[in-house]
Tab-separated table of C-alpha atoms in Angstrom:
chain	number	residue	atom	x	y	z
A	207	MET	CA	271.725	204.253	-14.543
A	208	SER	CA	270.842	207.591	-16.165
A	209	LEU	CA	267.536	208.150	-17.932
A	210	PRO	CA	267.549	207.727	-21.742
A	211	LEU	CA	267.090	211.406	-22.654
A	212	ALA	CA	269.462	212.815	-20.033
A	213	GLY	CA	271.512	215.622	-21.582
A	214	LEU	CA	268.792	216.843	-23.955
A	215	LYS	CA	267.427	220.317	-23.270
A	216	VAL	CA	263.819	221.095	-24.268
A	217	LEU	CA	262.165	224.516	-24.484
A	218	ASP	CA	258.463	224.029	-23.839
A	219	LEU	CA	256.363	226.846	-25.322
A	220	THR	CA	253.139	224.837	-25.156
A	221	ARG	CA	249.918	225.233	-23.232
A	222	ALA	CA	246.666	223.383	-22.546
A	223	LEU	CA	247.172	219.608	-22.886
A	224	SER	CA	248.596	218.187	-26.128
A	225	GLY	CA	251.936	219.981	-25.957
A	226	PRO	CA	252.405	219.831	-22.176
A	227	PHE	CA	251.661	216.092	-22.198
A	228	SER	CA	254.300	215.643	-24.902
A	229	THR	CA	256.962	217.605	-23.030
A	230	MET	CA	256.103	215.914	-19.723
A	231	THR	CA	256.781	212.579	-21.391
A	232	LEU	CA	260.160	213.868	-22.588
A	233	GLY	CA	260.855	215.003	-19.041
A	234	ASP	CA	259.842	211.626	-17.625
A	235	LEU	CA	262.418	210.082	-19.976
A	236	GLY	CA	265.154	212.305	-18.609
A	237	ALA	CA	265.215	215.455	-20.748
A	238	GLU	CA	265.622	218.823	-19.039
A	239	VAL	CA	262.381	220.658	-19.827
A	240	ILE	CA	262.017	224.427	-19.429
A	241	LYS	CA	258.373	225.466	-19.482
A	242	VAL	CA	257.884	229.082	-20.574
A	243	GLU	CA	254.550	230.561	-19.487
A	244	PRO	CA	253.211	233.969	-20.496
A	245	THR	CA	252.708	236.691	-17.930
A	246	PRO	CA	250.635	237.743	-16.129
A	247	GLU	CA	248.782	234.486	-15.327
A	248	GLY	CA	250.697	231.660	-16.985
A	249	ASP	CA	249.353	228.671	-18.910
A	250	MET	CA	245.626	229.135	-19.487
A	251	VAL	CA	244.847	225.768	-17.900
A	252	ARG	CA	245.889	227.182	-14.531
A	253	GLN	CA	242.386	228.712	-14.571
A	254	TRP	CA	240.637	225.387	-15.285
A	255	GLY	CA	239.179	223.373	-12.413
A	256	PRO	CA	238.920	221.398	-10.358
A	257	PHE	CA	241.385	222.922	-7.907
A	258	ASP	CA	243.526	221.525	-5.111
A	259	ASP	CA	244.364	224.412	-2.746
A	260	ASP	CA	243.820	226.888	-5.634
A	261	ILE	CA	246.088	224.903	-7.995
A	262	SER	CA	244.501	223.511	-11.159
A	263	VAL	CA	244.352	219.727	-11.178
A	264	TYR	CA	244.242	219.956	-14.980
A	265	TYR	CA	247.595	221.758	-14.920
A	266	LEU	CA	249.056	219.257	-12.449
A	267	SER	CA	248.159	216.336	-14.726
A	268	ALA	CA	250.541	217.296	-17.553
A	269	ASN	CA	253.421	219.352	-16.195
A	270	ARG	CA	255.736	217.370	-13.920
A	271	ASN	CA	259.480	217.137	-14.545
A	272	LYS	CA	259.673	220.730	-15.784
A	273	LYS	CA	261.295	223.928	-14.591
A	274	GLY	CA	258.910	226.835	-14.985
A	275	ILE	CA	259.607	230.444	-15.931
A	276	GLY	CA	257.301	233.413	-16.554
A	277	VAL	CA	257.971	235.704	-19.550
A	278	ASP	CA	256.048	238.535	-21.205
A	279	PHE	CA	255.913	237.345	-24.839
A	280	ARG	CA	254.550	240.730	-25.955
A	281	HIS	CA	257.561	242.677	-24.733
A	282	PRO	CA	260.530	242.878	-27.161
A	283	ASP	CA	262.928	241.953	-24.361
A	284	GLY	CA	260.775	238.967	-23.464
A	285	LEU	CA	260.651	237.740	-27.041
A	286	ALA	CA	264.416	238.216	-27.386
A	287	LEU	CA	264.883	236.159	-24.245
A	288	VAL	CA	262.700	233.329	-25.567
A	289	ARG	CA	264.784	233.346	-28.748
A	290	LYS	CA	267.998	233.129	-26.699
A	291	LEU	CA	266.597	230.148	-24.791
A	292	ALA	CA	265.503	228.430	-28.007
A	293	LEU	CA	268.956	228.772	-29.532
A	294	GLY	CA	270.429	227.220	-26.398
A	295	CYS	CA	268.218	224.123	-26.486
A	296	ASP	CA	268.168	220.903	-28.471
A	297	ILE	CA	264.406	220.839	-28.967
A	298	VAL	CA	261.673	223.495	-29.088
A	299	VAL	CA	258.066	222.314	-28.697
A	300	GLU	CA	255.083	224.556	-29.499
A	301	ASN	CA	251.354	224.282	-30.099
A	302	PHE	CA	250.389	227.804	-31.126
A	303	LYS	CA	248.011	228.390	-34.014
A	304	VAL	CA	249.693	227.840	-37.377
A	305	GLY	CA	251.902	230.810	-38.318
A	306	THR	CA	252.242	232.259	-34.798
A	307	MET	CA	255.854	231.177	-34.318
A	308	GLN	CA	256.840	232.758	-37.632
A	309	ARG	CA	255.114	236.029	-36.704
A	310	MET	CA	257.103	236.111	-33.450
A	311	GLY	CA	260.351	235.540	-35.354
A	312	LEU	CA	260.677	232.075	-33.838
A	313	GLY	CA	259.872	229.928	-36.877
A	314	TYR	CA	262.011	226.925	-37.689
A	315	GLU	CA	263.683	228.514	-40.715
A	316	ALA	CA	264.791	231.541	-38.708
A	317	LEU	CA	266.060	229.575	-35.709
A	318	SER	CA	267.704	226.734	-37.658
A	319	ALA	CA	269.709	229.274	-39.697
A	320	GLU	CA	271.571	230.018	-36.454
A	321	HIS	CA	271.235	226.563	-34.882
A	322	PRO	CA	271.272	223.861	-37.596
A	323	GLY	CA	270.974	221.065	-35.044
A	324	LEU	CA	267.733	222.427	-33.592
A	325	ILE	CA	264.686	220.163	-33.600
A	326	MET	CA	261.370	222.011	-33.621
A	327	ALA	CA	258.200	220.083	-32.841
A	328	SER	CA	254.721	221.479	-33.499
A	329	ILE	CA	251.159	220.405	-32.757
A	330	SER	CA	248.223	222.102	-34.461
A	331	GLY	CA	244.535	221.339	-34.568
A	332	PHE	CA	244.248	220.313	-38.218
A	333	GLY	CA	247.692	220.548	-39.821
A	334	SER	CA	249.769	223.356	-41.307
A	335	ARG	CA	248.190	223.252	-44.776
A	336	GLY	CA	244.714	222.816	-46.220
A	337	PRO	CA	241.435	224.696	-45.741
A	338	ALA	CA	241.237	224.047	-41.969
A	339	ARG	CA	244.847	225.037	-41.203
A	340	ASP	CA	243.767	228.165	-39.294
A	341	TRP	CA	241.221	226.419	-37.075
A	342	ALA	CA	242.100	226.344	-33.381
A	343	GLY	CA	242.886	222.919	-31.951
A	344	PHE	CA	240.299	221.798	-29.412
A	345	ASP	CA	239.919	218.133	-28.610
A	346	GLN	CA	236.160	217.756	-28.913
A	347	ILE	CA	236.123	219.531	-32.273
A	348	ALA	CA	238.881	217.242	-33.538
A	349	GLN	CA	237.144	214.135	-32.192
A	350	GLY	CA	234.066	215.033	-34.186
A	351	TYR	CA	235.935	216.135	-37.328
A	352	SER	CA	238.092	212.984	-37.451
A	353	GLY	CA	235.113	210.623	-37.294
A	354	PHE	CA	236.181	209.359	-33.879
A	355	MET	CA	232.923	210.368	-32.212
A	356	SER	CA	230.917	208.595	-34.917
A	357	LEU	CA	232.469	205.310	-33.754
A	358	THR	CA	231.828	205.874	-30.052
A	359	GLY	CA	228.552	205.459	-28.195
A	360	THR	CA	225.489	203.390	-29.036
A	361	PRO	CA	222.835	203.594	-31.753
A	362	GLU	CA	220.592	205.148	-29.092
A	363	SER	CA	223.103	207.723	-27.810
A	364	GLY	CA	224.503	208.697	-31.182
A	365	PRO	CA	228.074	210.024	-31.556
A	366	THR	CA	229.806	210.292	-28.179
A	367	ARG	CA	233.008	211.953	-26.999
A	368	VAL	CA	235.708	209.678	-25.575
A	369	GLY	CA	236.001	210.108	-21.797
A	370	THR	CA	239.430	211.777	-21.901
A	371	ALA	CA	240.907	214.284	-24.354
A	372	ILE	CA	242.173	211.451	-26.541
A	373	GLY	CA	243.030	213.725	-29.474
A	374	ASP	CA	245.270	215.918	-27.327
A	375	LEU	CA	246.932	212.948	-25.652
A	376	ALA	CA	247.457	211.002	-28.879
A	377	ALA	CA	248.929	214.050	-30.624
A	378	GLY	CA	251.306	214.496	-27.709
A	379	LEU	CA	252.478	210.904	-27.944
A	380	TRP	CA	252.886	211.015	-31.737
A	381	LEU	CA	254.951	214.158	-31.327
A	382	VAL	CA	257.232	212.401	-28.829
A	383	ILE	CA	257.774	209.626	-31.377
A	384	GLY	CA	258.600	212.193	-34.059
A	385	ILE	CA	261.009	214.021	-31.740
A	386	LEU	CA	262.825	210.811	-30.824
A	387	ALA	CA	263.126	209.904	-34.517
A	388	ALA	CA	264.566	213.365	-35.229
A	389	VAL	CA	267.082	212.966	-32.388
A	390	VAL	CA	268.256	209.640	-33.819
A	391	GLN	CA	268.602	211.154	-37.288
A	392	ARG	CA	270.446	214.183	-35.902
A	393	ASN	CA	272.949	211.829	-34.298
A	394	ARG	CA	273.748	210.609	-37.820
A	395	THR	CA	273.586	213.859	-39.778
A	396	GLY	CA	274.200	216.628	-37.262
A	397	ARG	CA	271.103	218.445	-38.490
A	398	GLY	CA	267.757	218.954	-36.845
A	399	GLN	CA	264.368	219.174	-38.522
A	400	HIS	CA	260.817	220.410	-38.055
A	401	VAL	CA	258.458	217.660	-36.829
A	402	GLU	CA	254.720	218.307	-37.027
A	403	THR	CA	251.509	216.531	-36.111
A	404	SER	CA	247.929	217.581	-35.402
A	405	LEU	CA	244.951	216.467	-33.386
A	406	LEU	CA	243.250	215.462	-36.642
A	407	ALA	CA	246.223	213.376	-37.838
A	408	ALA	CA	246.681	211.760	-34.427
A	409	LEU	CA	243.068	210.640	-34.230
A	410	MET	CA	242.952	209.379	-37.803
A	411	ALA	CA	246.061	207.300	-37.079
A	412	LEU	CA	244.037	205.581	-34.333
A	413	LEU	CA	241.092	204.680	-36.568
A	414	SER	CA	242.725	201.272	-37.053
A	415	VAL	CA	240.431	198.620	-38.540
A	416	GLN	CA	237.517	201.058	-38.624
A	417	GLY	CA	239.347	203.293	-41.070
A	418	GLN	CA	240.516	200.297	-43.071
A	419	ARG	CA	236.950	199.003	-43.327
A	420	TYR	CA	236.015	202.153	-45.193
A	421	LEU	CA	239.168	202.340	-47.328
A	422	SER	CA	239.054	198.664	-48.340
A	423	VAL	CA	235.377	197.752	-48.615
A	424	GLY	CA	233.549	201.060	-48.387
A	425	GLU	CA	231.814	200.322	-45.070
A	426	VAL	CA	230.932	203.327	-42.913
A	427	PRO	CA	231.093	201.960	-39.344
A	428	GLN	CA	228.351	202.928	-36.930
A	429	PRO	CA	228.600	203.268	-33.136
A	430	CYS	CA	228.164	199.872	-31.518
A	431	GLY	CA	228.592	200.659	-27.839
A	432	ASN	CA	230.525	198.186	-25.728
A	433	VAL	CA	230.748	195.419	-28.310
A	434	HIS	CA	233.530	194.687	-30.766
A	435	PRO	CA	232.874	195.931	-34.293
A	436	VAL	CA	233.887	192.653	-35.988
A	437	ILE	CA	234.048	189.907	-33.300
A	438	ALA	CA	231.183	188.248	-31.377
A	439	PRO	CA	230.797	187.635	-28.543
A	440	TYR	CA	233.204	190.328	-27.374
A	441	GLY	CA	232.302	193.231	-25.117
A	442	THR	CA	230.329	194.040	-21.973
A	443	PHE	CA	227.846	191.634	-20.439
A	444	GLU	CA	225.672	191.904	-17.325
A	445	THR	CA	226.302	189.610	-14.352
A	446	ALA	CA	224.544	189.286	-10.991
A	447	ASP	CA	226.159	192.495	-9.675
A	448	GLY	CA	227.067	194.562	-12.705
A	449	PRO	CA	228.895	194.584	-16.045
A	450	LEU	CA	231.797	192.316	-16.985
A	451	ASN	CA	234.076	192.564	-20.006
A	452	LEU	CA	234.606	189.354	-21.969
A	453	ALA	CA	236.891	188.901	-24.977
A	454	PRO	CA	236.721	185.338	-26.354
A	455	ALA	CA	238.380	186.335	-29.611
A	456	THR	CA	238.975	182.901	-31.191
A	457	GLN	CA	236.777	179.955	-32.117
A	458	ALA	CA	238.440	177.826	-29.444
A	459	MET	CA	237.740	180.469	-26.798
A	460	TRP	CA	234.098	180.611	-27.906
A	461	THR	CA	233.739	176.880	-27.444
A	462	ARG	CA	235.349	177.021	-23.991
A	463	LEU	CA	233.067	179.889	-22.991
A	464	CYS	CA	230.036	177.795	-23.843
A	465	GLY	CA	231.352	175.039	-21.577
A	466	ILE	CA	232.107	177.385	-18.661
A	467	LEU	CA	228.586	178.820	-18.804
A	468	GLY	CA	226.898	175.424	-19.230
A	469	LEU	CA	225.712	176.464	-22.688
A	470	GLU	CA	227.309	173.708	-24.759
A	471	ARG	CA	224.246	173.662	-27.006
A	472	LEU	CA	225.143	177.106	-28.344
A	473	ALA	CA	228.408	175.821	-29.821
A	474	SER	CA	226.415	173.712	-32.307
A	475	ASP	CA	223.547	176.166	-32.784
A	476	PRO	CA	223.435	177.151	-36.511
A	477	ARG	CA	223.065	180.807	-35.504
A	478	PHE	CA	226.405	180.788	-33.711
A	479	LEU	CA	228.674	178.346	-35.574
A	480	THR	CA	231.166	180.875	-36.954
A	481	ASN	CA	232.137	184.407	-36.024
A	482	ALA	CA	230.225	185.674	-39.062
A	483	ASP	CA	227.135	183.795	-37.849
A	484	ARG	CA	227.532	185.186	-34.339
A	485	MET	CA	227.917	188.744	-35.673
A	486	ARG	CA	224.620	188.399	-37.559
A	487	HIS	CA	222.854	187.136	-34.420
A	488	ARG	CA	224.793	189.035	-31.757
A	489	HIS	CA	221.698	190.356	-29.971
A	490	GLU	CA	220.174	186.904	-29.475
A	491	LEU	CA	223.604	185.650	-28.407
A	492	LYS	CA	223.949	188.405	-25.804
A	493	GLN	CA	220.606	187.469	-24.277
A	494	GLU	CA	221.628	183.806	-24.034
A	495	LEU	CA	224.993	184.619	-22.430
A	496	GLU	CA	223.622	187.139	-19.936
A	497	ALA	CA	220.952	184.718	-18.727
A	498	ALA	CA	223.795	182.405	-17.659
A	499	LEU	CA	226.174	185.130	-16.444
A	500	LYS	CA	223.584	186.532	-14.033
A	501	ARG	CA	223.969	183.430	-11.880
A	502	ARG	CA	227.260	184.797	-10.443
A	503	THR	CA	229.006	188.086	-9.695
A	504	ARG	CA	231.725	189.817	-11.722
A	505	MET	CA	234.522	188.780	-9.410
A	506	GLU	CA	233.253	185.198	-9.268
A	507	TRP	CA	233.279	184.972	-13.053
A	508	THR	CA	236.565	186.817	-13.652
A	509	PRO	CA	239.035	184.274	-12.155
A	510	LEU	CA	237.023	181.381	-13.577
A	511	MET	CA	237.243	182.849	-17.066
A	512	ILE	CA	240.925	183.656	-16.785
A	513	GLU	CA	241.780	180.170	-15.465
A	514	ASN	CA	240.137	178.777	-18.582
A	515	GLY	CA	241.924	181.074	-20.994
A	516	ILE	CA	239.085	183.547	-21.573
A	517	PRO	CA	240.159	187.207	-21.268
A	518	ALA	CA	237.829	188.838	-18.737
A	519	GLY	CA	237.698	191.641	-16.198
A	520	PRO	CA	235.390	193.915	-14.240
A	521	ILE	CA	234.583	197.493	-15.253
A	522	ASN	CA	236.167	199.537	-12.498
A	523	THR	CA	235.552	203.057	-11.351
A	524	LEU	CA	238.649	205.130	-10.613
A	525	ASP	CA	238.451	204.499	-6.866
A	526	ASP	CA	238.544	200.774	-7.705
A	527	VAL	CA	241.476	201.307	-10.071
A	528	PHE	CA	243.733	203.190	-7.665
A	529	ALA	CA	243.042	200.668	-4.874
A	530	ASP	CA	243.677	197.683	-7.144
A	531	PRO	CA	246.582	195.425	-6.064
A	532	GLN	CA	247.737	194.969	-9.670
A	533	VAL	CA	247.954	198.730	-10.190
A	534	GLN	CA	249.874	199.048	-6.925
A	535	ALA	CA	252.204	196.143	-7.705
A	536	CYS	CA	253.159	197.743	-11.038
A	537	GLY	CA	254.000	201.068	-9.391
A	538	LEU	CA	251.740	203.020	-11.721
A	539	VAL	CA	251.238	205.831	-9.200
A	540	GLN	CA	254.249	207.900	-8.145
A	541	ALA	CA	254.569	210.437	-5.333
A	542	LEU	CA	256.267	213.824	-5.754
A	543	ARG	CA	256.948	216.675	-3.337
A	544	HIS	CA	255.097	219.830	-4.363
A	545	PRO	CA	256.192	223.135	-2.784
A	546	GLN	CA	252.625	224.149	-1.956
A	547	LEU	CA	250.640	220.910	-1.817
A	548	GLY	CA	253.147	218.656	-0.103
A	549	GLU	CA	252.891	215.068	-1.282
A	550	LEU	CA	251.401	214.886	-4.780
A	551	ARG	CA	250.434	211.505	-6.220
A	552	GLN	CA	250.329	211.138	-10.001
A	553	VAL	CA	249.993	208.419	-12.619
A	554	GLY	CA	253.601	207.955	-13.670
A	555	LEU	CA	255.439	207.016	-16.840
A	556	PRO	CA	253.931	203.690	-17.997
A	557	LEU	CA	257.282	202.210	-19.027
A	558	ASP	CA	259.839	200.003	-17.278
A	559	LEU	CA	263.280	201.217	-18.302
A	560	GLY	CA	265.720	198.433	-17.550
A	561	GLY	CA	267.612	199.208	-14.348
A	562	VAL	CA	265.932	202.590	-13.785
A	563	PRO	CA	263.669	202.513	-10.705
A	564	PRO	CA	260.160	203.866	-11.403
A	565	GLU	CA	260.558	206.699	-8.899
A	566	ALA	CA	263.543	208.028	-10.887
A	567	THR	CA	261.220	209.072	-13.725
A	568	ALA	CA	259.136	211.304	-11.395
A	569	ARG	CA	261.663	213.875	-10.184
A	570	LEU	CA	260.057	217.325	-10.166
A	571	ALA	CA	256.523	218.297	-9.201
A	572	PRO	CA	254.691	220.570	-11.657
A	573	PRO	CA	256.097	224.064	-11.069
A	574	VAL	CA	254.167	226.941	-9.613
A	575	PHE	CA	254.044	229.855	-12.047
A	576	GLY	CA	257.540	231.324	-12.386
A	577	GLN	CA	259.071	228.994	-9.814
A	578	HIS	CA	262.461	228.622	-11.548
A	579	THR	CA	262.823	231.895	-13.490
A	580	ARG	CA	266.016	233.090	-11.787
A	581	GLU	CA	267.571	229.631	-11.716
A	582	VAL	CA	266.951	228.890	-15.382
A	583	LEU	CA	268.067	232.273	-16.726
A	584	ALA	CA	271.226	232.190	-14.636
A	585	SER	CA	272.003	228.769	-16.153
A	586	PHE	CA	271.744	230.425	-19.611
A	587	GLY	CA	274.324	233.013	-18.640
A	588	LEU	CA	272.184	236.010	-17.676
A	589	ALA	CA	273.763	238.154	-14.988
A	590	ARG	CA	271.889	238.732	-11.732
A	591	GLU	CA	271.628	242.446	-12.523
A	592	GLU	CA	270.025	241.753	-15.908
A	593	ILE	CA	267.530	239.334	-14.352
A	594	ASP	CA	266.707	241.935	-11.691
A	595	ARG	CA	266.149	244.576	-14.396
A	596	LEU	CA	263.799	242.318	-16.364
A	597	LEU	CA	261.888	241.380	-13.216
A	598	ALA	CA	261.552	245.031	-12.225
A	599	GLY	CA	260.223	245.835	-15.709
A	600	ARG	CA	257.739	242.955	-15.467
A	601	VAL	CA	259.270	241.267	-18.485
A	602	LEU	CA	259.830	238.281	-16.208
A	603	HIS	CA	257.916	236.745	-13.318
A	604	GLN	CA	259.552	234.942	-10.412
A	605	ALA	CA	257.325	233.172	-7.907
A	606	ALA	CA	257.700	234.036	-4.255
A	607	GLU	CA	259.246	231.348	-2.112
A	608	PRO	CA	256.284	229.288	-0.840
A	609	ALA	CA	255.898	228.323	2.776
A	610	GLU	CA	257.054	224.750	3.236
A	611	ALA	CA	254.088	222.418	2.716
A	612	SER	CA	253.370	219.934	5.454
């Protein structure tokens, strides 16, 4: 069975994380993705550590299932070539600063005049209009601006950044959704469209109940650490050997939890009768629960809780996660063959696609800079002599053939 997006051709003009993550997801789903990197050094994240045999791990994390070419965007011939590629693709994805594509002559209006079916997809930091439209898009800045950091951390720590670049990643996923919607609409109308999102918009869309609390009742949520903002008890609790997550979200679960811990008296304690009562007295409740939980370890409590219908689980470090039998059983890590590194393990597409085996979604390792320049341009009809001329003039970059990795 072919992958869902097989037959779609994507020109990837993005760099850093939000755009590359978006186009990698399209590639995982079967699209042919052509990643265009600027000469002389390629995507800026190739310079960001840590490094595996001089290759950026940051770059590796967001660029599989792509063919990579190197082009000098500042040379007229290079820009003309990018335009030719764009007009030969179904989708163009970019995350330049607002207005850059137009200044290069690659804006949606200009390209769609020649290619009405073209879908252009853009990610910016703060949107294409408004007073912050010209601000560069960096994840930490967007996390703070969107209010996301104000919800994360503890009263003692103050606002805290989420442990991954959640604004970049969320924007990338929202853009994929927008692209897929545009593809469906194009199938009906024959016309493409310009799809846009931003780090700011992506993060605000994830505010969920916290945003609704402010919009509906005027509450400004404060950071509450590892506890739920509106349910108690719900969060992280200490056991004999470390923290355990518990999520008894209903009244029935609360009652069962009291029984499991031998704390039946708490179920009838006036301080803890309802969720509202427990929220008001959550600190006293935490002390009562942890006194009982410290009698056993995390992995003693976890199966006991789950058997009794209480959602529970340990807080793993990443070495725990990748060794976990559930993670392995679900095939969440895929292996690719990289021309320089040999076997490359990556977290794969987190979707089961009917009869498609998981390994079918991880087909190409992230390209070395300029790995597929000749191959891609030949597929767009450029003659060998023209490619040679552009390479000789340093308009293009083609990687040397690497020694076969062991």
